[in-house]
Amino acid sequence: MVESSTTAAGPSLSTSRRLDQLESPLFGKLPAELRAAILTDIFGGRRIHLDFIAHPTRADRVGNRKRWRSGICEQPMLTPFKEVCDAKHYCLIAGRRRVLDTAFLFTCRRALEDGLVVLYQSNIFTLINVTAQRRPCDEIRSLQAKMPKNWPLVRSLEIKWNVLIHDRNSGSLVPHWLGREGYEDLWDALAEMPALSRLKIEILMPLEHPFYHKATSPAELRELYLGPIKRLKNLKSCELIFPEAFQSHLFGLQKGDILVDRDGDCRYRILWSAPQLSANPLIMSQNAQTSSLLNRVYAFLETFWVQQQLSMDPKPPTPPARIAAARATKKSILKRPSEKEFRKQIAWPESVKDAPLSSFDPGVFDNKLLKMKLYATIDPKYPSLIHAPQGKIQKGTYMGTQVALTQAYARIEQTFASLFDVLGIEPSLPRYMDLKTQKELYEYSAYPANDDGLPASYPPHLRIIPPGERHSNFAIFNAIGLIETQVILKKIIPQEDGIVGRTKEWLVTKARSAAFGGNPEKGLRVQDVVDYNKFHRKVGTDIMAGGNIGLLDDWYSDRRFADQQFTGTNPTTITKASEAWIADFLKAAAAGGYTKWEEALPKADPSSLFVQDGSYFRKAFGVSNPERTLYHKEPGSDDNWAVGAVTLFQLHDDGKLHPIAICIDYKGSIEKSVTIFNKRLKPTSSTSSEKDDWPWRYAKTAAQVTDWMRHELAIHLTLSHFVEEAIIVAVNRTIPMDHPVYTLLHPHWYKTLSLNAAARATLVPQVIIDLVGISPVQAYSFLRDAYDTYDFVGSYIPNDLERRGFPSTTEELAQPRYKNYPYAKNMLSLWNVLRSFVKTMLSFHYPTDEKVAADTYMQDWANEVQNAGFMPSFPELETVDALVDAVTMCIHIAAPFHSAINYLQNFYHMFVINKPPCLCREPPKTLEELLAYKEANLVASLPINRNRQWLLAAEVPWLLSFKVEDDRSLLNYAASQWNAYKLSKKLEEEHIKNASQKLYDDLRGLQVEFFQNSNAMDKGSIPYTVLDPGLTAVSILV
């Protein structure tokens, strides 16, 4: 800043001088990024005071004429986050005042043109109206007139305004000078600053409390204060700071509350300054002006202290009340509870028989495995010769087997994590590798056929041991114990007749009672399972605290069945019904004699009809005959049946989704399939017969079996775990570790590769295959079909919603019709926030499309995914938008998408009869046969009498639904990244810090938005909180 300049905050150069001046050859040859870094370091990143004043100390000699003066803020590090600097009397006095030396900008035209942008866009300009002699709007108008070309470039502005707020004429309570007009004029002036994106205004008021005066309501006052702000269209952050004394009376808030409002991408919030700031600021100013020497000493000491103690916060924040209340005190430390209180705190029951077993002691577990010879051995002379474990658990309790399974699978995951640590794929401590080493380490598995020519079991994934290194690395596998993982789970699970304990005794007792009562059918009633579920479920480690849908009295109802299409484990596949499907269901209604539906369906708005479509199952399984019954019996297991059901729904204008009809197993045509229609025409129809409508309940069960298969194998395992793995391998083969795209994606891969390897080695072949009604060959075909038909770009959230017949904008999704589909609303908001973050992060390196197209790493990445990863739908990366979308999608799959389809499994799947993995009896072959079904037929089709299968079906969601730890959430990711760069001064690192702060702020805002979306659902709906950024995992963790 130079006082001889024609502007207050920077240089001005005449047109003639600018035209005559040649560019500096040296400066002109520097890259734009380096020029920007140099200019920012010299002229940017500072707080600049602007004030219209006379000379601070020489007014007696140079006259009292006022002019615009500027000065660098002397204490930016001391300024609390929520306050505007109040030390103008330090920063503008002649003895201390520092201005930017802008002489360099006159050296060449390029320096001037580039420098002006940096000067006005990277600095924070501060106006402090301490003496209350000019309104801020007058000062802004003056600066606009003084700098008509440069003032519009300003991005960040801070204002401290001392106002009188009580208008005794109108009785209103608004900041004013000349009435309300002063406040309105301020926002009109600010609205004329096109580049302004960050605004902070601190308003100082007299000590009188507002409740002494007549005032409008808090709601009206909020509108008065926040309403004008929205005239500023380009704001990203706007903060108003008021004295704490006015917090409850002015806005009706409690102490510690922060009022936040949102408008598009901008957040507006009101903060509360410390109580002493509401004192008369004139005292502070007058004392400062009468003791300049004292002020200079004080400022020097403060600046010195900051330089010596950069890591210390000289003004630590006050913790929120709830955190302060939980902190230890002298009283709490020395407190001695009474024996009665102590006994109440003892969690363990008196009898060891009643002790809850959450996990086995590791040493006890190891001893048991060794004693029962549940370990594999390898012949030292012939390493390729593996001897399977000699032992096998013959008998085990239901609870004990569950615990053993949980602990064994945890060991398996640890084993793969250790292996990947040794190999350097997922090291415990980071290791830098050059791209050549990465490419050698990260190799795709063979696809679509294995090296032996047989079809690959899984989509392209990380080949743990390349073929040429199999023998050299076999010792690693042996030492780590990877061989055991291929058999251990099956050895731990007893056969059906080996399940003993209280659960088995309860089932036998119920069966005997039924037989003794004259019912020859061996089985239980559905209500018996419901009752047992209330008292014998696992403790809660998931986001629903151990609850499940079976605790609801109407868990079987049409409402709960329909709700799961929008808020269950798979809210991703419900799709607008095609004309062909509507015509097919009309045919089925006519053939089945459903007259009322024959009349109602043609009258329904086609856009209101949706389907869950499993008609493609046989083709995906590799079954050529569309009429073939889907059946499989795994050795040592039971007879299982699978179905490909198609369900027709109607979405009513009030947001209620209603099931109309279910084709229980599509066999090539609607005429060859069994299709049943709902007796209830509308959501408001009587529910009195729902509980005993066994044919319809069976049909809903068939639909749930179909969705279990589609969700677990296609949506969850393939389109989340395996698609993300293909991306990870491609990135590591084509992009260096220090590349900005790599560093942006890497935190979202934490432990994904080792978890996927564990699932391929054990969970799928040893557990999942045992549960479904298809063979292993058909299951692997299903996985490949899901991968091969995946549309990467079509799965971007806006594209996906449009493709499935839903609105793709926030405004349209706000209609009442979609109030019960919070997945769509939340996921769209998350997509927009993540995309904004990604775009900001990448903009530093990719300001133009040409930069993206010229980056060979990006082109190699796209080519690798499309060809080696067998994902042709991956986009060409030639524009900024294409790159931003692709990176956003990679993060989306790993974080919100996986969280949505994974962490509710325990709630909806643990109660097995709500969503079983298979049918235990062959499905009916005609509608007449189905219509004759009673409760016994439904019970026989459920795994109620199959202890082993029920245990496995309940164990899978238990294993996969553990609540995300706080340190692995999206919010913690944003906070961690901000803290990692908070003291950085480099331009790129400050860019990352600012982007991370905005991401954190946006995610915090989404927490409130998602809470509101959940509460906006129909009364009695199950709250939908799985996408809360504090619960959403940052990567695929389970």
Coordinates of N, CA and C in Angstrom, one line a residue, residues 590-773:
A590 N -56.1 -59.0 -15.0 CA -57.3 -59.6 -15.8 C -57.3 -61.1 -15.6
A591 N -56.1 -61.8 -15.8 CA -56.0 -63.2 -15.7 C -56.3 -63.7 -14.3
G592 N -56.0 -62.9 -13.3 CA -56.3 -63.4 -11.9 C -57.6 -63.0 -11.3
G593 N -58.4 -62.2 -12.1 CA -59.7 -61.9 -11.7 C -59.7 -60.7 -10.7
Y594 N -58.7 -59.9 -10.8 CA -58.6 -58.7 -9.9 C -59.3 -57.5 -10.5
T595 N -60.6 -57.5 -10.5 CA -61.4 -56.5 -11.2 C -61.1 -55.1 -10.8
K596 N -61.0 -54.9 -9.5 CA -60.8 -53.5 -9.0 C -59.5 -53.0 -9.5
W597 N -58.5 -53.8 -9.6 CA -57.2 -53.3 -10.0 C -57.2 -53.1 -11.6
E598 N -58.0 -54.0 -12.2 CA -58.2 -53.8 -13.7 C -58.7 -52.4 -14.0
E599 N -59.6 -51.9 -13.1 CA -60.2 -50.6 -13.3 C -59.3 -49.4 -12.8
A600 N -58.5 -49.7 -11.7 CA -57.7 -48.7 -11.0 C -56.4 -48.4 -11.8
L601 N -55.8 -49.5 -12.3 CA -54.4 -49.3 -12.8 C -54.4 -48.3 -14.0
P602 N -55.3 -48.4 -15.0 CA -55.3 -47.5 -16.1 C -55.5 -46.1 -15.7
K603 N -56.2 -45.8 -14.6 CA -56.5 -44.5 -14.1 C -55.3 -43.8 -13.4
A604 N -54.3 -44.7 -13.0 CA -53.2 -44.2 -12.2 C -52.2 -43.4 -13.2
D605 N -51.7 -42.4 -12.6 CA -50.6 -41.6 -13.3 C -49.4 -42.5 -13.6
P606 N -49.0 -42.7 -14.8 CA -47.9 -43.6 -15.1 C -46.6 -43.2 -14.3
S607 N -46.5 -41.9 -14.1 CA -45.3 -41.4 -13.5 C -45.3 -41.8 -12.0
S608 N -46.4 -42.2 -11.5 CA -46.5 -42.6 -10.0 C -46.2 -44.1 -9.8
L609 N -46.0 -44.9 -10.9 CA -45.9 -46.3 -10.7 C -44.4 -46.7 -10.8
F610 N -43.9 -47.5 -9.8 CA -42.5 -47.9 -9.7 C -42.4 -49.4 -9.5
V611 N -41.3 -49.9 -9.9 CA -41.0 -51.4 -9.7 C -39.7 -51.6 -9.0
Q612 N -39.7 -52.7 -8.3 CA -38.4 -53.4 -7.9 C -38.3 -54.6 -8.8
D613 N -37.4 -54.6 -9.7 CA -37.3 -55.6 -10.8 C -36.3 -56.6 -10.7
G614 N -36.7 -57.9 -10.3 CA -35.7 -59.0 -10.3 C -35.9 -60.0 -11.5
S615 N -36.5 -59.5 -12.5 CA -36.9 -60.4 -13.7 C -35.6 -60.9 -14.4
Y616 N -34.5 -60.2 -14.2 CA -33.3 -60.5 -14.9 C -32.4 -61.6 -14.2
F617 N -32.9 -62.0 -13.1 CA -32.1 -62.9 -12.2 C -31.5 -64.1 -13.0
R618 N -32.4 -64.9 -13.7 CA -32.0 -66.1 -14.3 C -30.9 -65.8 -15.3
K619 N -31.1 -64.8 -16.1 CA -30.1 -64.4 -17.1 C -28.7 -64.1 -16.4
A620 N -28.8 -63.3 -15.3 CA -27.6 -63.0 -14.6 C -27.0 -64.2 -13.9
F621 N -27.8 -65.2 -13.5 CA -27.2 -66.4 -12.9 C -26.6 -67.3 -14.0
G622 N -26.8 -67.0 -15.2 CA -26.3 -67.9 -16.3 C -27.3 -69.1 -16.6
V623 N -28.5 -69.0 -16.1 CA -29.5 -70.0 -16.4 C -30.2 -69.7 -17.7
S624 N -30.1 -70.6 -18.6 CA -30.7 -70.3 -20.0 C -32.1 -70.6 -20.0
N625 N -32.7 -71.5 -19.2 CA -34.1 -71.8 -19.3 C -34.8 -70.9 -18.3
P626 N -35.7 -69.9 -18.8 CA -36.3 -69.0 -18.0 C -37.3 -69.6 -17.0
E627 N -37.8 -70.8 -17.3 CA -38.8 -71.4 -16.4 C -38.2 -72.4 -15.4
R628 N -36.9 -72.5 -15.4 CA -36.2 -73.4 -14.5 C -36.3 -72.9 -13.0
T629 N -36.6 -73.8 -12.1 CA -36.7 -73.5 -10.7 C -35.3 -73.2 -10.2
L630 N -35.1 -72.2 -9.4 CA -33.9 -71.8 -8.8 C -33.7 -72.5 -7.5
Y631 N -32.9 -73.5 -7.5 CA -32.7 -74.4 -6.3 C -31.3 -74.8 -6.2
H632 N -30.8 -74.9 -4.9 CA -29.5 -75.4 -4.6 C -29.4 -76.0 -3.2
K633 N -28.6 -77.0 -3.1 CA -28.3 -77.6 -1.7 C -26.8 -77.7 -1.6
E634 N -26.2 -76.9 -0.8 CA -24.8 -76.9 -0.5 C -24.5 -78.1 0.4
P635 N -23.4 -78.8 0.2 CA -23.0 -80.0 1.1 C -23.0 -79.6 2.5
G636 N -23.7 -80.4 3.3 CA -23.8 -80.1 4.8 C -24.8 -79.1 5.2
S637 N -25.5 -78.5 4.2 CA -26.5 -77.5 4.4 C -27.9 -78.0 4.1
D638 N -28.8 -77.1 3.8 CA -30.2 -77.5 3.6 C -30.7 -77.2 2.2
D639 N -31.9 -77.6 1.8 CA -32.4 -77.2 0.5 C -32.8 -75.7 0.5
N640 N -32.4 -75.0 -0.5 CA -32.6 -73.6 -0.6 C -33.2 -73.3 -2.0
W641 N -34.2 -72.3 -2.0 CA -34.7 -71.8 -3.2 C -34.5 -70.3 -3.4
A642 N -34.3 -69.9 -4.6 CA -34.2 -68.5 -4.9 C -35.4 -68.1 -5.8
V643 N -35.7 -66.8 -5.8 CA -36.7 -66.3 -6.8 C -36.3 -64.9 -7.3
G644 N -36.8 -64.6 -8.5 CA -36.6 -63.3 -9.1 C -37.9 -62.5 -9.1
A645 N -38.3 -61.9 -8.0 CA -39.6 -61.3 -7.9 C -39.6 -59.9 -8.6
V646 N -40.8 -59.5 -9.0 CA -41.0 -58.1 -9.5 C -42.2 -57.5 -8.7
T647 N -42.0 -56.4 -8.1 CA -43.0 -55.7 -7.3 C -43.4 -54.4 -7.9
L648 N -44.7 -54.2 -8.0 CA -45.3 -52.9 -8.5 C -45.7 -52.1 -7.4
F649 N -45.3 -50.8 -7.3 CA -45.7 -49.8 -6.3 C -46.3 -48.6 -6.9
Q650 N -47.1 -47.9 -6.1 CA -47.7 -46.6 -6.5 C -47.2 -45.6 -5.5
L651 N -46.6 -44.5 -6.0 CA -46.2 -43.4 -5.1 C -47.3 -42.3 -5.2
H652 N -48.0 -42.1 -4.1 CA -49.1 -41.2 -4.0 C -48.6 -39.8 -3.8
D653 N -49.4 -38.8 -4.1 CA -49.0 -37.4 -4.0 C -48.7 -37.0 -2.6
D654 N -49.2 -37.7 -1.6 CA -48.9 -37.3 -0.2 C -47.6 -38.0 0.3
G655 N -46.9 -38.7 -0.6 CA -45.6 -39.3 -0.3 C -45.7 -40.7 0.2
K656 N -46.9 -41.3 0.2 CA -47.0 -42.7 0.7 C -46.8 -43.6 -0.5
L657 N -45.9 -44.6 -0.3 CA -45.6 -45.6 -1.3 C -46.4 -46.9 -0.9
H658 N -47.2 -47.4 -1.9 CA -48.1 -48.5 -1.7 C -47.8 -49.7 -2.6
P659 N -47.7 -50.9 -2.1 CA -47.5 -52.0 -3.0 C -48.8 -52.5 -3.7
I660 N -48.7 -52.6 -5.0 CA -49.9 -53.0 -5.7 C -50.0 -54.5 -6.0
A661 N -48.9 -55.0 -6.6 CA -48.9 -56.4 -7.0 C -47.5 -56.9 -6.9
I662 N -47.3 -58.3 -6.8 CA -46.0 -58.9 -6.7 C -46.1 -60.2 -7.6
C663 N -45.2 -60.2 -8.6 CA -44.9 -61.4 -9.4 C -43.8 -62.1 -8.6
I664 N -44.1 -63.2 -7.9 CA -43.2 -63.8 -6.9 C -42.0 -64.4 -7.5
D665 N -42.0 -64.8 -8.8 CA -40.8 -65.3 -9.5 C -41.0 -65.2 -11.0
Y666 N -40.4 -64.3 -11.6 CA -40.6 -64.0 -13.0 C -39.9 -65.1 -13.9
K667 N -40.7 -65.8 -14.7 CA -40.2 -66.9 -15.5 C -40.3 -66.6 -17.0
G668 N -39.8 -65.5 -17.4 CA -39.7 -65.2 -18.8 C -40.9 -64.4 -19.4
S669 N -42.1 -64.6 -18.8 CA -43.3 -63.8 -19.2 C -44.2 -63.8 -18.0
I670 N -45.1 -62.8 -18.0 CA -46.0 -62.6 -16.9 C -47.0 -63.7 -16.9
E671 N -47.3 -64.3 -18.1 CA -48.3 -65.4 -18.2 C -47.8 -66.6 -17.5
K672 N -46.5 -66.9 -17.6 CA -46.0 -68.1 -17.0 C -45.5 -67.9 -15.5
S673 N -45.8 -66.8 -15.0 CA -45.4 -66.5 -13.6 C -46.6 -66.3 -12.7
V674 N -46.4 -66.5 -11.4 CA -47.5 -66.3 -10.4 C -47.5 -64.9 -9.9
T675 N -48.6 -64.2 -10.2 CA -48.7 -62.8 -9.8 C -49.9 -62.6 -8.9
I676 N -49.7 -62.0 -7.7 CA -50.8 -61.7 -6.8 C -50.9 -60.2 -6.6
F677 N -52.2 -59.8 -6.4 CA -52.5 -58.3 -6.1 C -52.9 -58.1 -4.7
N678 N -52.6 -56.9 -4.2 CA -52.9 -56.5 -2.9 C -54.4 -56.3 -2.7
K679 N -55.0 -56.8 -1.6 CA -56.4 -56.6 -1.3 C -56.7 -55.1 -1.0
R680 N -55.7 -54.4 -0.5 CA -55.8 -53.0 -0.1 C -55.5 -52.1 -1.3
L681 N -56.4 -51.4 -1.8 CA -56.2 -50.5 -2.9 C -55.4 -49.3 -2.7
K682 N -55.4 -48.8 -1.4 CA -54.8 -47.5 -1.1 C -54.1 -47.7 0.2
P683 N -53.1 -46.8 0.5 CA -52.5 -46.8 1.8 C -53.5 -46.5 3.0
T684 N -54.6 -45.9 2.6 CA -55.6 -45.5 3.7 C -56.6 -46.6 3.9
S685 N -56.5 -47.7 3.1 CA -57.5 -48.8 3.2 C -57.3 -49.5 4.6
S686 N -58.3 -50.2 5.0 CA -58.3 -50.8 6.3 C -57.1 -51.8 6.4
T687 N -56.5 -51.8 7.6 CA -55.4 -52.7 7.9 C -55.7 -53.9 8.7
S688 N -57.0 -54.1 9.0 CA -57.5 -55.1 9.9 C -57.1 -56.5 9.4
S689 N -57.1 -56.8 8.1 CA -56.8 -58.1 7.6 C -55.4 -58.4 7.2
E690 N -54.5 -57.4 7.4 CA -53.1 -57.5 6.9 C -52.4 -58.7 7.6
K691 N -52.6 -58.8 8.9 CA -51.8 -59.8 9.7 C -52.1 -61.2 9.2
D692 N -53.3 -61.5 8.8 CA -53.7 -62.8 8.5 C -53.8 -63.0 7.0
D693 N -53.3 -62.1 6.2 CA -53.4 -62.3 4.7 C -52.1 -63.0 4.3
W694 N -52.1 -64.3 4.6 CA -50.9 -65.1 4.4 C -50.4 -65.2 3.0
P695 N -51.3 -65.4 1.9 CA -50.7 -65.4 0.6 C -50.0 -64.1 0.2
W696 N -50.5 -62.9 0.6 CA -49.9 -61.6 0.3 C -48.6 -61.5 1.2
R697 N -48.6 -62.0 2.4 CA -47.4 -61.9 3.2 C -46.3 -62.8 2.6
Y698 N -46.7 -64.0 2.1 CA -45.7 -64.8 1.4 C -45.1 -64.1 0.2
A699 N -45.9 -63.4 -0.6 CA -45.5 -62.7 -1.7 C -44.5 -61.6 -1.3
K700 N -44.8 -60.9 -0.3 CA -43.8 -59.9 0.2 C -42.5 -60.5 0.7
T701 N -42.6 -61.7 1.3 CA -41.4 -62.4 1.7 C -40.6 -62.8 0.5
A702 N -41.2 -63.2 -0.6 CA -40.5 -63.6 -1.9 C -39.8 -62.3 -2.4
A703 N -40.5 -61.2 -2.4 CA -39.9 -59.9 -2.8 C -38.7 -59.6 -2.0
Q704 N -38.7 -59.8 -0.7 CA -37.6 -59.5 0.2 C -36.4 -60.5 0.0
V705 N -36.7 -61.7 -0.4 CA -35.7 -62.7 -0.7 C -34.9 -62.2 -2.0
T706 N -35.7 -61.7 -2.9 CA -35.1 -61.2 -4.2 C -34.2 -60.0 -3.8
D707 N -34.7 -59.1 -3.0 CA -33.9 -57.9 -2.7 C -32.7 -58.2 -1.8
W708 N -32.8 -59.2 -1.0 CA -31.6 -59.6 -0.2 C -30.5 -60.0 -1.1
M709 N -30.8 -60.8 -2.1 CA -29.8 -61.3 -3.1 C -29.2 -60.1 -3.9
R710 N -30.1 -59.3 -4.4 CA -29.7 -58.1 -5.2 C -28.8 -57.2 -4.3
H711 N -29.3 -56.9 -3.1 CA -28.6 -56.0 -2.2 C -27.2 -56.5 -1.9
E712 N -27.2 -57.7 -1.3 CA -25.9 -58.2 -0.8 C -24.9 -58.5 -1.8
L713 N -25.3 -59.2 -2.9 CA -24.3 -59.6 -3.9 C -24.0 -58.6 -5.0
A714 N -25.1 -57.9 -5.4 CA -24.9 -56.9 -6.5 C -24.6 -55.5 -6.0
I715 N -25.5 -54.9 -5.3 CA -25.4 -53.5 -4.9 C -24.2 -53.4 -3.9
H716 N -24.2 -54.2 -2.8 CA -23.3 -54.0 -1.7 C -21.9 -54.5 -2.1
L717 N -21.8 -55.8 -2.4 CA -20.5 -56.4 -2.6 C -19.8 -55.9 -3.9
T718 N -20.6 -55.9 -5.0 CA -20.0 -55.6 -6.3 C -19.9 -54.1 -6.6
L719 N -21.1 -53.4 -6.5 CA -21.1 -52.0 -7.0 C -20.5 -51.1 -5.9
S720 N -20.2 -51.6 -4.7 CA -19.5 -50.8 -3.7 C -18.1 -51.3 -3.6
H721 N -18.0 -52.5 -3.0 CA -16.6 -53.0 -2.7 C -15.8 -53.2 -3.9
F722 N -16.3 -53.9 -4.9 CA -15.5 -54.3 -6.0 C -15.2 -53.2 -7.0
V723 N -16.3 -52.4 -7.3 CA -16.1 -51.3 -8.2 C -15.0 -50.3 -7.6
E724 N -15.1 -50.1 -6.3 CA -14.1 -49.2 -5.7 C -12.7 -49.8 -5.7
E725 N -12.6 -51.1 -5.6 CA -11.3 -51.8 -5.7 C -10.7 -51.6 -7.1
A726 N -11.5 -51.8 -8.1 CA -11.0 -51.6 -9.4 C -10.5 -50.2 -9.6
I727 N -11.1 -49.2 -9.1 CA -10.6 -47.8 -9.1 C -9.3 -47.7 -8.4
I728 N -9.2 -48.3 -7.2 CA -8.0 -48.2 -6.4 C -6.8 -48.8 -7.1
V729 N -7.0 -49.9 -7.7 CA -5.9 -50.6 -8.4 C -5.4 -49.7 -9.6
A730 N -6.4 -49.2 -10.4 CA -6.1 -48.4 -11.5 C -5.3 -47.1 -11.1
V731 N -5.8 -46.5 -10.1 CA -5.1 -45.2 -9.6 C -3.6 -45.6 -9.2
N732 N -3.4 -46.7 -8.5 CA -2.1 -47.0 -8.1 C -1.2 -47.4 -9.3
R733 N -1.8 -47.8 -10.4 CA -1.0 -48.2 -11.5 C -0.7 -47.1 -12.5
T734 N -1.3 -45.9 -12.3 CA -1.2 -44.9 -13.3 C -0.9 -43.5 -12.7
I735 N -1.1 -43.3 -11.4 CA -0.9 -41.9 -10.8 C 0.1 -42.0 -9.7
P736 N 1.1 -41.1 -9.7 CA 2.1 -41.1 -8.6 C 1.4 -40.7 -7.3
M737 N 2.1 -41.1 -6.2 CA 1.5 -40.9 -4.8 C 1.4 -39.5 -4.4
D738 N 2.3 -38.6 -5.1 CA 2.3 -37.2 -4.7 C 1.4 -36.4 -5.6
H739 N 0.7 -37.0 -6.5 CA -0.2 -36.3 -7.4 C -1.5 -35.8 -6.6
P740 N -2.0 -34.6 -7.0 CA -3.1 -34.1 -6.2 C -4.4 -35.0 -6.2
V741 N -4.6 -35.7 -7.3 CA -5.8 -36.6 -7.4 C -5.5 -37.8 -6.5
Y742 N -4.3 -38.3 -6.5 CA -4.0 -39.5 -5.6 C -4.2 -39.1 -4.1
T743 N -3.6 -37.9 -3.7 CA -3.7 -37.5 -2.3 C -5.2 -37.2 -1.9
L744 N -6.0 -36.8 -2.9 CA -7.4 -36.5 -2.6 C -8.2 -37.8 -2.4
L745 N -7.8 -38.8 -3.1 CA -8.6 -40.1 -3.0 C -8.1 -41.0 -1.9
H746 N -6.8 -41.0 -1.6 CA -6.2 -42.0 -0.7 C -6.9 -42.1 0.6
P747 N -7.3 -41.1 1.3 CA -7.9 -41.3 2.6 C -9.2 -42.1 2.5
H748 N -9.8 -42.2 1.4 CA -11.1 -42.9 1.2 C -10.9 -44.4 0.8
W749 N -9.6 -44.9 0.9 CA -9.4 -46.3 0.6 C -8.9 -47.0 1.9
Y750 N -9.0 -46.4 3.0 CA -8.5 -47.0 4.3 C -9.0 -48.4 4.5
K751 N -8.1 -49.4 4.4 CA -8.4 -50.9 4.7 C -9.3 -51.5 3.7
T752 N -9.7 -50.8 2.7 CA -10.7 -51.4 1.7 C -10.1 -52.7 1.0
L753 N -8.9 -52.7 0.6 CA -8.3 -53.8 -0.2 C -8.2 -55.0 0.7
S754 N -7.8 -54.9 1.9 CA -7.6 -56.1 2.8 C -9.0 -56.6 3.2
L755 N -10.0 -55.7 3.4 CA -11.3 -56.2 3.7 C -11.9 -57.0 2.6
N756 N -11.7 -56.4 1.4 CA -12.3 -57.1 0.2 C -11.6 -58.5 0.0
A757 N -10.3 -58.6 0.3 CA -9.6 -59.9 0.1 C -10.2 -60.9 1.1
A758 N -10.4 -60.4 2.4 CA -11.0 -61.3 3.4 C -12.4 -61.8 3.0
A759 N -13.2 -60.9 2.4 CA -14.5 -61.3 2.0 C -14.5 -62.3 0.8
R760 N -13.6 -62.1 -0.1 CA -13.4 -63.1 -1.2 C -13.0 -64.4 -0.8
A761 N -12.1 -64.4 0.2 CA -11.5 -65.7 0.7 C -12.4 -66.5 1.6
T762 N -13.2 -65.8 2.4 CA -14.0 -66.5 3.4 C -15.5 -66.2 3.4
L763 N -15.9 -64.9 3.5 CA -17.3 -64.5 3.8 C -18.2 -65.1 2.7
V764 N -17.8 -64.9 1.4 CA -18.6 -65.3 0.3 C -18.6 -66.8 0.2
P765 N -17.5 -67.5 0.0 CA -17.5 -69.0 -0.2 C -17.9 -69.8 1.1
Q766 N -17.7 -69.3 2.3 CA -18.0 -70.1 3.4 C -19.3 -69.7 4.2
V767 N -19.8 -68.5 3.9 CA -21.0 -68.1 4.6 C -22.2 -67.8 3.6
I768 N -21.9 -66.8 2.7 CA -23.0 -66.4 1.8 C -23.5 -67.5 0.9
I769 N -22.6 -68.3 0.4 CA -23.0 -69.4 -0.5 C -23.9 -70.4 0.2
D770 N -23.7 -70.5 1.5 CA -24.5 -71.4 2.3 C -25.9 -70.9 2.5
L771 N -26.2 -69.7 2.2 CA -27.5 -69.1 2.6 C -28.4 -68.9 1.4
V772 N -27.9 -68.8 0.2 CA -28.7 -68.5 -0.9 C -29.2 -69.7 -1.7
G773 N -30.2 -69.5 -2.5 CA -30.8 -70.7 -3.3 C -30.2 -70.8 -4.6

